Tab-separated table of C-alpha atoms in Angstrom:
chain	number	residue	atom	x	y	z
A	46	MET	CA	75.434	50.606	-35.587
A	47	SER	CA	79.227	50.641	-36.651
A	48	SER	CA	80.804	53.107	-38.782
A	49	ALA	CA	81.098	50.281	-41.313
A	50	THR	CA	77.440	50.563	-42.031
A	51	SER	CA	77.845	54.436	-42.504
A	52	ALA	CA	80.529	54.044	-44.939
A	53	ALA	CA	78.109	52.427	-47.103
A	54	SER	CA	75.745	55.213	-47.053
A	55	LEU	CA	77.837	57.916	-47.421
A	56	PRO	CA	79.619	58.169	-50.580
A	57	SER	CA	83.288	58.990	-51.859
A	58	GLY	CA	84.649	59.635	-54.881
A	59	LEU	CA	82.898	59.818	-58.343
A	60	ALA	CA	80.028	57.661	-56.652
A	61	VAL	CA	78.850	61.086	-54.898
A	62	LEU	CA	77.959	61.870	-58.882
A	63	THR	CA	75.609	58.590	-59.128
A	64	THR	CA	74.031	58.451	-55.822
A	65	PHE	CA	70.975	59.931	-54.676
A	66	PRO	CA	70.657	61.980	-52.646
A	67	ASP	CA	74.212	63.215	-53.047
A	68	VAL	CA	73.639	63.954	-56.898
A	69	LEU	CA	71.496	66.667	-55.642
A	70	PHE	CA	74.407	68.995	-54.877
A	71	ILE	CA	74.540	69.554	-58.755
A	72	PRO	CA	71.213	71.248	-59.091
A	73	GLU	CA	71.876	73.002	-55.628
A	74	ILE	CA	74.863	74.714	-56.690
A	75	ILE	CA	73.540	75.643	-60.118
A	76	PHE	CA	70.194	77.122	-58.872
A	77	GLY	CA	71.816	78.846	-55.803
A	78	GLY	CA	74.696	80.242	-58.412
A	79	LEU	CA	72.000	81.524	-60.488
A	80	VAL	CA	69.894	83.118	-57.661
A	81	TRP	CA	73.440	84.699	-56.556
A	82	ILE	CA	73.833	86.398	-59.878
A	83	LEU	CA	70.344	87.335	-60.675
A	84	VAL	CA	70.099	89.141	-57.300
A	85	ALA	CA	73.227	90.598	-57.476
A	86	SER	CA	72.688	91.806	-60.912
A	87	ALA	CA	69.123	92.994	-60.445
A	88	LYS	CA	68.540	96.756	-59.076
A	89	VAL	CA	68.517	96.623	-55.094
A	90	MET	CA	65.138	98.200	-54.000
A	91	LEU	CA	65.197	96.608	-50.467
A	92	ALA	CA	68.582	96.453	-49.117
A	93	MET	CA	67.917	94.290	-46.136
A	94	PRO	CA	65.755	91.806	-47.445
A	95	GLN	CA	67.692	91.348	-50.646
A	96	GLY	CA	70.828	91.242	-48.393
A	97	TRP	CA	69.806	88.323	-46.990
A	98	VAL	CA	68.811	86.403	-50.246
A	99	MET	CA	72.759	87.130	-51.138
A	100	PHE	CA	73.917	86.154	-47.680
A	101	VAL	CA	71.955	82.757	-48.084
A	102	SER	CA	72.913	82.296	-51.749
A	103	VAL	CA	76.785	82.763	-51.140
A	104	LEU	CA	76.580	80.449	-47.868
A	105	CYS	CA	74.690	77.973	-49.205
A	106	PHE	CA	76.688	77.797	-52.807
A	107	VAL	CA	79.962	77.706	-50.736
A	108	MET	CA	78.779	75.045	-48.276
A	109	SER	CA	77.648	72.699	-50.988
A	110	THR	CA	80.351	73.220	-53.361
A	111	THR	CA	82.676	72.651	-50.300
A	112	LEU	CA	80.722	69.387	-48.720
A	113	LEU	CA	80.564	68.196	-52.665
A	114	CYS	CA	84.528	68.452	-52.889
A	115	LEU	CA	84.812	66.714	-49.699
A	116	TYR	CA	82.762	63.880	-50.446
A	117	LEU	CA	84.336	63.586	-53.826
A	118	CYS	CA	87.888	63.461	-51.851
A	119	GLY	CA	86.471	60.701	-49.219
A	120	ALA	CA	87.258	63.177	-46.455
A	121	HIS	CA	84.363	61.726	-44.502
A	122	GLY	CA	86.294	58.613	-43.935
A	123	GLY	CA	83.246	56.588	-43.042
A	124	SER	CA	82.646	58.320	-40.067
A	125	CYS	CA	78.986	58.518	-38.799
A	126	SER	CA	79.561	62.065	-37.747
A	127	TRP	CA	79.390	63.468	-41.320
A	128	VAL	CA	76.157	61.813	-41.803
A	129	THR	CA	74.758	64.202	-38.947
A	130	LEU	CA	76.711	66.824	-40.587
A	131	ASP	CA	75.012	66.469	-43.900
A	132	VAL	CA	71.616	66.409	-42.003
A	133	ILE	CA	72.483	69.547	-40.201
A	134	CYS	CA	73.998	71.692	-43.279
A	135	GLN	CA	70.886	70.337	-45.455
A	136	GLY	CA	68.263	71.439	-43.110
A	137	THR	CA	69.896	74.644	-42.262
A	138	ALA	CA	70.103	75.547	-45.997
A	139	ALA	CA	66.933	74.476	-46.699
A	140	LEU	CA	65.314	76.666	-43.915
A	141	PHE	CA	67.607	79.419	-45.125
A	142	TYR	CA	66.671	79.485	-48.372
A	143	LEU	CA	62.736	79.063	-47.860
A	144	SER	CA	63.296	82.457	-46.200
A	145	ALA	CA	65.501	83.923	-48.747
A	146	ALA	CA	63.026	82.701	-51.418
A	147	VAL	CA	59.778	84.196	-49.455
A	148	LEU	CA	61.739	87.661	-48.668
A	149	GLN	CA	62.570	87.698	-52.707
A	150	ALA	CA	58.984	87.080	-53.723
A	151	TYR	CA	58.014	89.765	-51.715
A	152	VAL	CA	60.622	92.327	-53.009
A	153	THR	CA	59.244	91.459	-56.489
A	154	TYR	CA	55.919	91.870	-55.279
A	155	ASN	CA	56.401	95.240	-54.262
A	156	LEU	CA	58.581	96.107	-56.982
A	157	LYS	CA	55.513	94.964	-59.368
A	158	VAL	CA	53.301	97.723	-57.560
A	159	SER	CA	55.862	100.354	-57.790
A	160	SER	CA	56.639	99.238	-61.905
A	161	SER	CA	56.198	102.513	-63.007
A	162	THR	CA	59.598	103.641	-61.653
A	163	PHE	CA	61.457	100.481	-62.649
A	164	PRO	CA	62.066	99.052	-66.339
A	165	HIS	CA	60.184	95.628	-66.703
A	166	ALA	CA	63.709	93.927	-67.356
A	167	ILE	CA	64.374	94.094	-63.822
A	168	TYR	CA	61.336	92.816	-62.715
A	169	LYS	CA	61.767	89.827	-65.184
A	170	GLU	CA	65.275	89.384	-63.391
A	171	ASN	CA	63.692	89.251	-60.281
A	172	ILE	CA	60.914	86.847	-60.975
A	173	ALA	CA	63.801	84.444	-62.362
A	174	ALA	CA	65.724	84.934	-58.730
A	175	VAL	CA	62.252	83.966	-57.032
A	176	VAL	CA	61.928	81.054	-59.373
A	177	PHE	CA	65.209	79.701	-59.082
A	178	ALA	CA	65.381	80.543	-55.225
A	179	PHE	CA	62.172	78.254	-55.029
A	180	LEU	CA	63.706	75.641	-57.116
A	181	ALA	CA	66.984	75.636	-54.865
A	182	THR	CA	64.870	75.267	-51.682
A	183	LEU	CA	62.981	72.492	-53.114
A	184	MET	CA	66.348	70.668	-54.081
A	185	TYR	CA	67.280	71.280	-50.283
A	186	VAL	CA	64.489	69.869	-48.752
A	187	ILE	CA	64.385	66.570	-50.734
A	188	HIS	CA	68.168	66.367	-49.972
A	189	LYS	CA	67.280	66.937	-46.321
A	190	VAL	CA	64.385	64.255	-46.216
A	191	TYR	CA	66.787	61.860	-47.827
A	192	SER	CA	69.488	62.626	-45.757
A	193	LEU	CA	67.341	62.204	-42.750
A	194	ARG	CA	66.416	58.679	-43.982
A	195	ARG	CA	70.137	58.057	-44.009
A	196	TRP	CA	70.948	59.213	-40.752
A	197	LYS	CA	67.981	57.467	-39.564
A	198	SER	CA	68.946	54.318	-41.123
A	199	SER	CA	73.167	54.591	-39.853
């Protein structure tokens, strides 16, 4: 199909904030930022898994914010390659966030097992990080599914 078809399917300007699935950038950024804040403020029990969670949350936060800004500016210019880029970014973020959420849940479980050495508040922060990591994963998966549908139709 021509690039005129994909220009209609990729929004630009403020239409990004009113079209689905692009409106999911907002909860992705919010949930990802919350994961970032919660993991950064909690005491690190296992450096390697929580380092991966921090890497994923920062990477996806920056990626989503950058894509949102580029879409708001209309940088895609109607090119169909941006639809493919959107699918790749959302798929990668969904896979990364799923792995990060599972690792954060594993760390939180281990924190509960050794709860005698850690305060209950740190455990609560880690639980919140797990919840928001899975919510971010859900947002990225939904965004990916609808981006794939858009890519298939372009």
